[in-house]
Tab-separated table of C-alpha atoms and ligand atoms in Angstrom:
chain	number	residue	atom	x	y	z
A	1125	MET	CA	0.000	0.000	0.000
A	1126	ALA	CA	1.228	3.494	-0.813
A	1127	LYS	CA	2.334	5.226	2.375
A	1128	THR	CA	-0.339	7.790	3.176
A	1129	TYR	CA	-0.140	10.712	5.559
A	1130	PHE	CA	-2.960	12.452	7.394
A	1131	LYS	CA	-3.477	15.571	9.501
A	1132	ASP	CA	-1.947	14.028	12.621
A	1133	ASP	CA	1.277	13.376	10.687
A	1134	ALA	CA	1.730	17.049	9.806
A	1135	ASN	CA	3.767	19.605	11.717
A	1136	LEU	CA	2.511	22.927	10.351
A	1137	ASP	CA	5.089	24.825	12.431
A	1138	LEU	CA	7.664	23.677	9.869
A	1139	ILE	CA	6.081	25.957	7.272
A	1140	LYS	CA	4.354	28.541	9.458
A	1141	LYS	CA	7.682	30.186	10.240
A	1142	ARG	CA	8.451	30.555	6.527
A	1143	LYS	CA	7.472	33.267	4.087
A	1144	VAL	CA	5.403	31.590	1.384
A	1145	ALA	CA	5.187	32.814	-2.202
A	1146	VAL	CA	2.492	31.303	-4.387
A	1147	ILE	CA	3.517	31.920	-7.985
A	1148	GLY	CA	0.390	32.057	-10.126
A	1149	TYR	CA	-3.159	32.839	-9.037
A	1150	GLY	CA	-5.146	30.631	-11.436
A	1151	ASN	CA	-7.073	27.397	-10.816
A	1152	GLN	CA	-4.690	25.959	-8.248
A	1153	GLY	CA	-2.829	29.102	-7.197
A	1154	CYS	CA	-5.907	31.007	-6.060
A	1155	SER	CA	-7.424	28.125	-4.077
A	1156	GLN	CA	-4.158	26.950	-2.556
A	1157	ALA	CA	-3.127	30.491	-1.554
A	1158	LEU	CA	-6.469	31.126	0.173
A	1159	ASN	CA	-6.301	27.756	1.955
A	1160	LEU	CA	-2.707	28.315	3.072
A	1161	ARG	CA	-3.623	31.754	4.431
A	1162	ASP	CA	-6.619	30.323	6.278
A	1163	SER	CA	-4.308	27.636	7.702
A	1164	GLY	CA	-2.286	30.428	9.325
A	1165	LEU	CA	0.575	30.839	6.836
A	1166	ASP	CA	2.199	34.078	5.732
A	1167	VAL	CA	1.431	34.098	1.997
A	1168	VAL	CA	2.300	36.534	-0.792
A	1169	ILE	CA	1.508	36.191	-4.487
A	1170	GLY	CA	3.909	36.481	-7.420
A	1171	ASN	CA	2.157	37.073	-10.716
A	1172	ILE	CA	2.539	38.738	-14.093
A	1173	ASP	CA	0.449	41.822	-14.727
A	1174	ASP	CA	-2.846	40.273	-15.813
A	1175	GLU	CA	-6.382	39.653	-14.597
A	1176	TYR	CA	-5.165	37.026	-12.103
A	1177	LEU	CA	-3.054	39.674	-10.391
A	1178	VAL	CA	-6.129	41.879	-10.062
A	1179	ARG	CA	-7.988	38.961	-8.452
A	1180	ALA	CA	-5.149	38.291	-5.986
A	1181	LYS	CA	-5.125	41.959	-4.921
A	1182	LYS	CA	-8.913	41.898	-4.567
A	1183	ASP	CA	-8.592	38.843	-2.292
A	1184	GLY	CA	-6.348	40.925	-0.038
A	1185	PHE	CA	-2.943	39.448	-0.842
A	1186	GLN	CA	0.307	41.357	-0.986
A	1187	THR	CA	1.366	40.946	-4.628
A	1188	TYR	CA	4.738	41.185	-6.336
A	1189	SER	CA	6.366	40.397	-9.637
A	1190	ILE	CA	7.328	36.718	-9.812
A	1191	LYS	CA	11.008	37.557	-9.378
A	1192	GLU	CA	10.392	39.740	-6.331
A	1193	ALA	CA	8.074	37.199	-4.702
A	1194	ALA	CA	10.645	34.429	-5.254
A	1195	ARG	CA	13.329	36.638	-3.701
A	1196	LYS	CA	11.236	37.346	-0.589
A	1197	ALA	CA	10.130	33.760	0.031
A	1198	ASP	CA	11.606	30.715	1.772
A	1199	LEU	CA	8.902	28.450	0.413
A	1200	ILE	CA	7.804	28.841	-3.210
A	1201	LEU	CA	4.782	27.082	-4.711
A	1202	LEU	CA	5.065	27.242	-8.504
A	1203	LEU	CA	1.459	27.065	-9.706
A	1204	ILE	CA	1.445	28.235	-13.317
A	1205	PRO	CA	0.769	26.135	-16.440
A	1206	ASP	CA	3.446	23.521	-17.122
A	1207	GLU	CA	3.941	24.911	-20.671
A	1208	VAL	CA	5.255	28.247	-19.373
A	1209	ALA	CA	6.831	27.108	-16.091
A	1210	THR	CA	10.286	26.334	-17.524
A	1211	GLU	CA	10.762	29.757	-19.085
A	1212	VAL	CA	9.407	31.530	-15.982
A	1213	TYR	CA	11.552	29.412	-13.663
A	1214	TYR	CA	14.826	30.242	-15.448
A	1215	ARG	CA	13.916	33.894	-16.018
A	1216	ASP	CA	12.561	34.799	-12.578
A	1217	ILE	CA	13.157	32.109	-9.974
A	1218	HIS	CA	16.379	30.144	-10.512
A	1219	GLU	CA	18.706	33.034	-9.643
A	1220	GLU	CA	16.652	34.018	-6.593
A	1221	LEU	CA	16.860	30.651	-4.830
A	1222	GLN	CA	18.798	30.658	-1.555
A	1223	ALA	CA	20.228	27.743	0.395
A	1224	GLY	CA	17.484	26.159	2.493
A	1225	ASN	CA	14.607	27.348	0.314
A	1226	VAL	CA	11.821	24.961	-0.633
A	1227	LEU	CA	10.401	24.815	-4.147
A	1228	SER	CA	7.093	22.987	-4.493
A	1229	PHE	CA	5.385	21.920	-7.724
A	1230	ALA	CA	1.847	20.624	-8.234
A	1231	SER	CA	2.994	18.549	-11.214
A	1232	GLY	CA	6.116	16.485	-11.871
A	1233	TYR	CA	6.113	17.243	-15.615
A	1234	ASN	CA	8.984	19.696	-16.051
A	1235	THR	CA	11.280	18.037	-13.540
A	1236	TYR	CA	10.672	14.504	-14.784
A	1237	TYR	CA	11.349	15.435	-18.401
A	1238	GLY	CA	14.459	17.399	-17.394
A	1239	HIS	CA	13.177	20.802	-18.484
A	1240	ILE	CA	13.756	22.266	-15.029
A	1241	SER	CA	16.814	21.412	-13.036
A	1242	CYS	CA	17.145	23.051	-9.622
A	1243	PRO	CA	20.247	23.795	-7.533
A	1244	ASP	CA	21.061	21.089	-5.001
A	1245	PHE	CA	20.950	23.474	-2.019
A	1246	ILE	CA	17.127	23.551	-1.925
A	1247	ASP	CA	14.371	21.078	-1.049
A	1248	LEU	CA	12.393	20.143	-4.145
A	1249	VAL	CA	8.955	18.697	-3.410
A	1250	LEU	CA	5.661	18.007	-5.119
A	1251	VAL	CA	2.168	18.419	-3.714
A	1252	GLY	CA	-0.333	17.608	-6.452
A	1253	PRO	CA	-4.027	17.718	-5.542
A	1254	ARG	CA	-6.166	15.097	-7.314
A	1255	MET	CA	-8.807	17.800	-7.507
A	1256	GLY	CA	-9.626	20.717	-9.790
A	1257	GLY	CA	-8.673	24.180	-8.530
A	1258	PRO	CA	-12.114	25.522	-7.545
A	1259	ASP	CA	-12.944	22.343	-5.591
A	1260	VAL	CA	-9.647	22.623	-3.715
A	1261	ARG	CA	-11.130	25.764	-2.148
A	1262	VAL	CA	-14.724	24.544	-1.787
A	1263	ARG	CA	-13.693	21.304	-0.098
A	1264	TYR	CA	-11.333	23.138	2.251
A	1265	GLU	CA	-14.114	25.498	3.274
A	1266	ASN	CA	-16.557	22.593	3.754
A	1267	LYS	CA	-13.894	20.674	5.712
A	1268	GLU	CA	-14.357	17.728	3.292
A	1269	GLY	CA	-10.722	17.625	2.202
A	1270	PHE	CA	-9.297	15.867	-0.845
A	1271	VAL	CA	-6.399	13.605	-1.759
A	1272	SER	CA	-2.996	14.812	-2.983
A	1273	LEU	CA	0.044	12.994	-4.233
A	1274	ILE	CA	3.271	14.112	-2.578
A	1275	ALA	CA	6.882	13.494	-3.557
A	1276	VAL	CA	10.396	14.530	-2.679
A	1277	GLU	CA	12.954	14.950	-5.461
A	1278	GLN	CA	15.676	16.698	-3.403
A	1279	ASP	CA	16.006	16.600	0.356
A	1280	HIS	CA	18.626	19.196	1.234
A	1281	SER	CA	17.280	20.030	4.684
A	1282	GLY	CA	16.587	16.458	5.751
A	1283	ASP	CA	13.016	17.603	6.428
A	1284	ALA	CA	11.658	17.751	2.853
A	1285	LEU	CA	9.107	14.986	3.354
A	1286	ASN	CA	7.735	16.605	6.514
A	1287	ILE	CA	7.536	19.918	4.676
A	1288	ALA	CA	5.634	18.295	1.791
A	1289	ILE	CA	3.206	16.691	4.270
A	1290	ALA	CA	2.717	20.044	6.028
A	1291	ILE	CA	2.016	21.831	2.707
A	1292	ALA	CA	-0.407	19.067	1.704
A	1293	MET	CA	-2.380	19.410	4.932
A	1294	ALA	CA	-2.270	23.226	4.919
A	1295	ILE	CA	-3.852	23.307	1.441
A	1296	GLY	CA	-6.527	20.858	2.612
A	1297	SER	CA	-5.406	17.341	1.572
A	1298	THR	CA	-6.927	15.931	4.738
A	1299	GLN	CA	-8.332	12.837	2.982
A	1300	GLY	CA	-4.707	11.763	2.582
A	1301	ALA	CA	-1.324	12.646	1.124
A	1302	LEU	CA	-0.162	9.609	-0.841
A	1303	MET	CA	3.573	9.095	-1.187
A	1304	SER	CA	4.494	9.176	-4.869
A	1305	SER	CA	7.355	10.419	-7.028
A	1306	PHE	CA	7.774	13.120	-9.673
A	1307	LYS	CA	7.951	10.340	-12.263
A	1308	GLU	CA	4.823	8.529	-11.099
A	1309	GLU	CA	2.789	11.742	-10.772
A	1310	THR	CA	3.708	12.730	-14.321
A	1311	ILE	CA	2.897	9.326	-15.788
A	1312	ILE	CA	-0.462	8.864	-14.102
A	1313	ASP	CA	-1.488	12.463	-14.733
A	1314	LEU	CA	-0.736	12.300	-18.475
A	1315	PHE	CA	-2.099	8.777	-18.899
A	1316	GLY	CA	-5.294	9.693	-17.036
A	1317	GLU	CA	-5.785	12.794	-19.211
A	1318	GLN	CA	-5.176	10.881	-22.428
A	1319	LEU	CA	-7.518	8.096	-21.348
A	1320	GLN	CA	-10.162	10.746	-20.779
A	1321	GLY	CA	-9.527	11.924	-24.363
A	1322	MET	CA	-10.180	8.381	-25.591
A	1323	ALA	CA	-13.462	8.393	-23.661
A	1324	LEU	CA	-14.487	11.677	-25.339
A	1325	TYR	CA	-13.800	10.352	-28.858
A	1326	THR	CA	-15.564	7.100	-27.929
A	1327	ALA	CA	-18.659	9.035	-26.837
A	1328	GLN	CA	-18.628	10.972	-30.119
A	1329	LEU	CA	-18.281	7.765	-32.137
A	1330	ALA	CA	-21.118	6.145	-30.180
A	1331	PHE	CA	-23.284	9.202	-30.901
A	1332	GLU	CA	-22.628	8.829	-34.652
A	1333	VAL	CA	-23.526	5.111	-34.551
A	1334	MET	CA	-26.737	5.739	-32.594
A	1335	VAL	CA	-27.869	8.446	-35.021
A	1336	GLU	CA	-27.022	6.228	-38.022
A	1337	ALA	CA	-29.187	3.547	-36.389
A	1338	GLY	CA	-32.125	5.966	-36.527
A	1339	CYS	CA	-32.098	7.229	-32.936
A	1340	SER	CA	-32.780	10.930	-32.409
A	1341	PRO	CA	-29.619	12.960	-31.778
A	1342	GLU	CA	-31.157	14.483	-28.650
A	1343	ALA	CA	-32.177	11.155	-27.069
A	1344	SER	CA	-28.785	9.680	-27.983
A	1345	LEU	CA	-26.825	12.422	-26.255
A	1346	MET	CA	-29.138	12.293	-23.241
A	1347	GLU	CA	-28.273	8.605	-22.924
A	1348	LEU	CA	-24.551	9.110	-23.492
A	1349	TYR	CA	-23.820	11.873	-20.969
A	1350	VAL	CA	-26.191	14.842	-20.909
A	1351	SER	CA	-28.704	13.348	-18.458
A	1352	GLU	CA	-25.769	12.868	-16.013
A	1353	GLU	CA	-26.782	9.246	-15.397
A	1354	VAL	CA	-23.335	8.223	-16.602
A	1355	SER	CA	-21.615	10.753	-14.301
A	1356	ASP	CA	-23.588	9.221	-11.438
A	1357	ASP	CA	-22.361	5.761	-12.464
A	1358	TRP	CA	-18.747	6.990	-12.306
A	1359	ARG	CA	-19.417	8.632	-8.936
A	1360	ASN	CA	-20.762	5.275	-7.751
A	1361	CYS	CA	-17.619	3.565	-9.060
A	1362	ALA	CA	-15.607	5.861	-6.781
A	1363	LYS	CA	-17.902	5.460	-3.790
A	1364	ILE	CA	-19.068	1.818	-4.112
A	1365	GLY	CA	-16.579	0.165	-6.476
A	1366	LEU	CA	-16.020	-0.306	-10.223
A	1367	TRP	CA	-17.884	-3.635	-10.346
A	1368	LYS	CA	-19.813	-3.527	-7.073
A	1369	GLN	CA	-21.851	-0.533	-8.289
A	1370	LEU	CA	-23.269	-2.735	-11.080
A	1371	ARG	CA	-25.701	-4.136	-8.527
A	1372	GLY	CA	-27.618	-0.853	-8.755
A	1373	HIS	CA	-28.442	-1.590	-12.438
A	1374	SER	CA	-31.074	-3.950	-13.862
A	1375	THR	CA	-29.961	-7.520	-14.551
A	1376	THR	CA	-30.372	-6.925	-18.295
A	1377	SER	CA	-28.114	-3.900	-18.025
A	1378	GLN	CA	-25.563	-5.841	-15.978
A	1379	TYR	CA	-25.510	-8.711	-18.493
A	1380	GLY	CA	-25.088	-6.292	-21.402
A	1381	GLN	CA	-22.323	-4.390	-19.653
A	1382	LEU	CA	-20.448	-7.517	-18.600
A	1383	THR	CA	-20.588	-9.186	-22.040
A	1384	ARG	CA	-20.431	-6.278	-24.531
A	1385	GLY	CA	-18.244	-4.099	-22.357
A	1386	GLU	CA	-15.469	-6.635	-22.413
A	1387	LEU	CA	-15.298	-6.425	-26.221
A	1388	SER	CA	-13.713	-2.987	-25.915
A	1389	ALA	CA	-11.017	-4.171	-23.515
A	1390	GLY	CA	-9.289	-6.794	-25.622
A	1391	GLU	CA	-5.720	-7.116	-26.867
A	1392	ASP	CA	-6.137	-4.225	-29.365
A	1393	THR	CA	-7.055	-1.834	-26.587
A	1394	ARG	CA	-4.238	-3.164	-24.430
A	1395	GLU	CA	-1.816	-2.520	-27.330
A	1396	LEU	CA	-3.207	0.997	-27.692
A	1397	PHE	CA	-2.823	1.707	-23.966
A	1398	LEU	CA	0.719	0.349	-24.001
A	1399	LYS	CA	1.600	2.621	-26.924
A	1400	VAL	CA	0.127	5.674	-25.211
A	1401	MET	CA	1.990	4.757	-22.012
A	1402	ASP	CA	5.221	4.193	-23.916
A	1403	ASP	CA	4.958	7.628	-25.564
A	1404	ILE	CA	4.622	9.147	-22.099
A	1405	LYS	CA	7.443	7.194	-20.466
A	1406	SER	CA	9.872	7.604	-23.350
A	1407	GLY	CA	9.269	11.365	-23.521
A	1408	LYS	CA	7.903	11.104	-27.089
A	1409	PHE	CA	4.642	12.827	-26.125
A	1410	SER	CA	6.463	15.557	-24.195
A	1411	ARG	CA	8.845	16.246	-27.136
A	1412	GLU	CA	5.935	16.300	-29.589
A	1413	TRP	CA	4.037	18.766	-27.365
A	1414	ALA	CA	7.099	21.023	-26.982
A	1415	LEU	CA	7.555	21.050	-30.767
A	1416	GLU	CA	3.876	21.809	-31.276
A	1417	GLN	CA	4.154	24.868	-29.009
A	1418	LYS	CA	7.313	25.991	-30.813
A	1419	ASN	CA	5.549	25.644	-34.188
A	1420	GLY	CA	2.672	27.916	-33.180
A	1421	MET	CA	0.126	25.320	-31.989
A	1422	LYS	CA	-1.199	24.629	-35.509
A	1423	VAL	CA	-2.230	21.019	-34.841
A	1424	TYR	CA	-3.794	21.961	-31.494
A	1425	ASP	CA	-5.767	24.825	-33.064
A	1426	SER	CA	-7.045	22.696	-35.929
A	1427	LEU	CA	-8.121	19.860	-33.586
A	1428	VAL	CA	-9.966	22.284	-31.314
A	1429	LYS	CA	-11.638	23.777	-34.401
A	1430	ARG	CA	-12.603	20.322	-35.691
A	1431	SER	CA	-14.008	19.215	-32.335
A	1432	LEU	CA	-16.155	22.340	-32.020
A	1433	ALA	CA	-17.415	21.975	-35.593
A	1434	HIS	CA	-18.842	18.495	-34.928
A	1435	ARG	CA	-22.623	18.198	-35.019
A	1436	ILE	CA	-22.640	17.092	-31.398
A	1437	ASN	CA	-22.077	20.721	-30.311
A	1438	GLN	CA	-25.291	21.912	-31.947
A	1439	VAL	CA	-27.257	19.011	-30.489
A	1440	GLU	CA	-25.942	19.919	-27.017
A	1441	GLU	CA	-27.237	23.486	-27.540
A	1442	ASP	CA	-30.634	22.141	-28.603
A	1443	ILE	CA	-30.833	19.885	-25.558
A	1444	ARG	CA	-29.832	22.748	-23.268
A	1445	LYS	CA	-32.817	24.697	-24.641
A	1446	ILE	CA	-35.125	21.737	-23.909
A	1447	LEU	CA	-33.732	21.339	-20.386
A	1448	ASN	CA	-33.932	25.076	-19.629
A	1449	HIS	CA	-37.494	25.167	-20.897
A	1450	GLY	CA	-38.283	22.176	-18.684
A	1451	LYS	CA	-36.774	23.924	-15.655
A	1452	GLU	CA	-38.766	27.091	-16.317
A	1453	SER	CA	-42.035	25.223	-16.770
A	1454	ALA	CA	-41.396	23.324	-13.516
A	1455	THR	CA	-41.137	26.536	-11.473
B	887	NAI	P1	-3.732	28.051	-14.636
B	887	NAI	O1	-3.868	27.963	-16.117
B	887	NAI	O2	-4.989	28.289	-13.875
B	887	NAI	O3	-2.685	29.220	-14.310
B	887	NAI	C1	-2.995	30.534	-14.439
B	887	NAI	C2	-1.874	31.330	-13.759
B	887	NAI	O4	-0.679	31.208	-14.547
B	887	NAI	C3	-2.207	32.814	-13.664
B	887	NAI	O5	-1.781	33.295	-12.416
B	887	NAI	C4	-1.386	33.416	-14.789
B	887	NAI	O6	-0.998	34.753	-14.494
B	887	NAI	C5	-0.175	32.504	-14.810
B	887	NAI	N1	0.472	32.508	-16.117
B	887	NAI	C6	-0.057	32.136	-17.299
B	887	NAI	N2	0.830	32.320	-18.310
B	887	NAI	C7	1.951	32.821	-17.722
B	887	NAI	C8	3.225	33.222	-18.230
B	887	NAI	N3	3.532	33.141	-19.536
B	887	NAI	N4	4.133	33.681	-17.352
B	887	NAI	C9	3.849	33.775	-16.034
B	887	NAI	N5	2.661	33.411	-15.486
B	887	NAI	C10	1.734	32.947	-16.328
B	887	NAI	O7	-2.922	26.806	-14.093
B	887	NAI	P2	-3.423	25.637	-13.127
B	887	NAI	O8	-4.462	24.831	-13.815
B	887	NAI	O9	-3.725	26.236	-11.803
B	887	NAI	O10	-2.111	24.729	-13.037
B	887	NAI	C11	-1.029	25.114	-12.207
B	887	NAI	C12	-0.219	23.886	-11.866
B	887	NAI	O11	-1.032	22.999	-11.114
B	887	NAI	C13	0.270	23.094	-13.078
B	887	NAI	O12	1.538	22.573	-12.756
B	887	NAI	C14	-0.740	21.973	-13.205
B	887	NAI	O13	-0.214	20.833	-13.847
B	887	NAI	C15	-1.012	21.706	-11.726
B	887	NAI	N6	-2.289	21.060	-11.426
B	887	NAI	C16	-3.441	21.536	-11.956
B	887	NAI	C17	-4.662	20.952	-11.644
B	887	NAI	C18	-5.949	21.525	-12.169
B	887	NAI	O14	-6.996	21.045	-11.786
B	887	NAI	N7	-5.967	22.510	-13.038
B	887	NAI	C19	-4.737	19.792	-10.740
B	887	NAI	C20	-3.485	19.436	-10.140
B	887	NAI	C21	-2.314	20.037	-10.508
């Protein structure tokens, strides 16, 4: 079992005496900064001059340029998109690091692929919530907590693990901080995202087949995901169990799922998964993505354009109208 840490394992004094700079005030930055402040930490924000900076000021934080914030802090949480983090790190943070500082990432991506390499006189840790940014705040406020993966890449102080645990608890990971590594966090994060992409294309393909079979586009999409029955099934997988939740379905449904479902999980799919995993582990995906950004995101832009041009988008709009009308007539 992965070693997991809880609130009782955390010594918040280890980080309370430090000046904390949260770099970035977006999805994660905003929520984590607010949670850290409410946990009693001394937090400032480092941000470029954009709308996120305005939001940080409005939330009452002392704000600085990224370079200045990094200079002032002993503990730096780098919470900006992975695509820009390398450039920002070398431009504004690298030179400002002092012996004994702690640098914390929410993703292992840039370190694992060797894009960012830190001096050996700092602690380098990872605290990666398995939760979207807004929910990191909501769940902290509701005292529900969430799970984070934690990892230590460099332990200069000898206390890096305890510091990672303290950060994890201070941002609200009270459901557990699971010991991981920068490598593992990167692999499961990318694989999980890419698997989700396969599910999206599968849903679109299923929609096309259902419509070709004469089903109405609206009823088909309702069945596939719009009614949220499927989201409930996935929620039940998390709460009850992948297979145990099947008991909540009719026997006909269970038989269909158990027999037809397995057809999509044969050797071909295994081969596909292995290829996707290999591209992640070998760095092929990361190199391809870096090249794509360098070449002006042409492939990305055309795929986004193609996805939004698919008929499914219009059908979703039509269904939204039906559902809104239904809501209005119910009140
Ligand atoms: P985000 O897209 O919300 O970040 C926005 C922030 O980045 C803003 O403060 C903006 O000023 C700053 N920023 C954008 N471009 C910049 C540039 N060129 N130079 C300097 N600052 C720039 O990012 P998000 O989603 O909060 O991700 C932050 C980190 O957290 C990433 O490492 C991500 O992998 C990780 N993470 C994200 C999760 C999520 O649910 N979004 C979940 C767990 C980890």
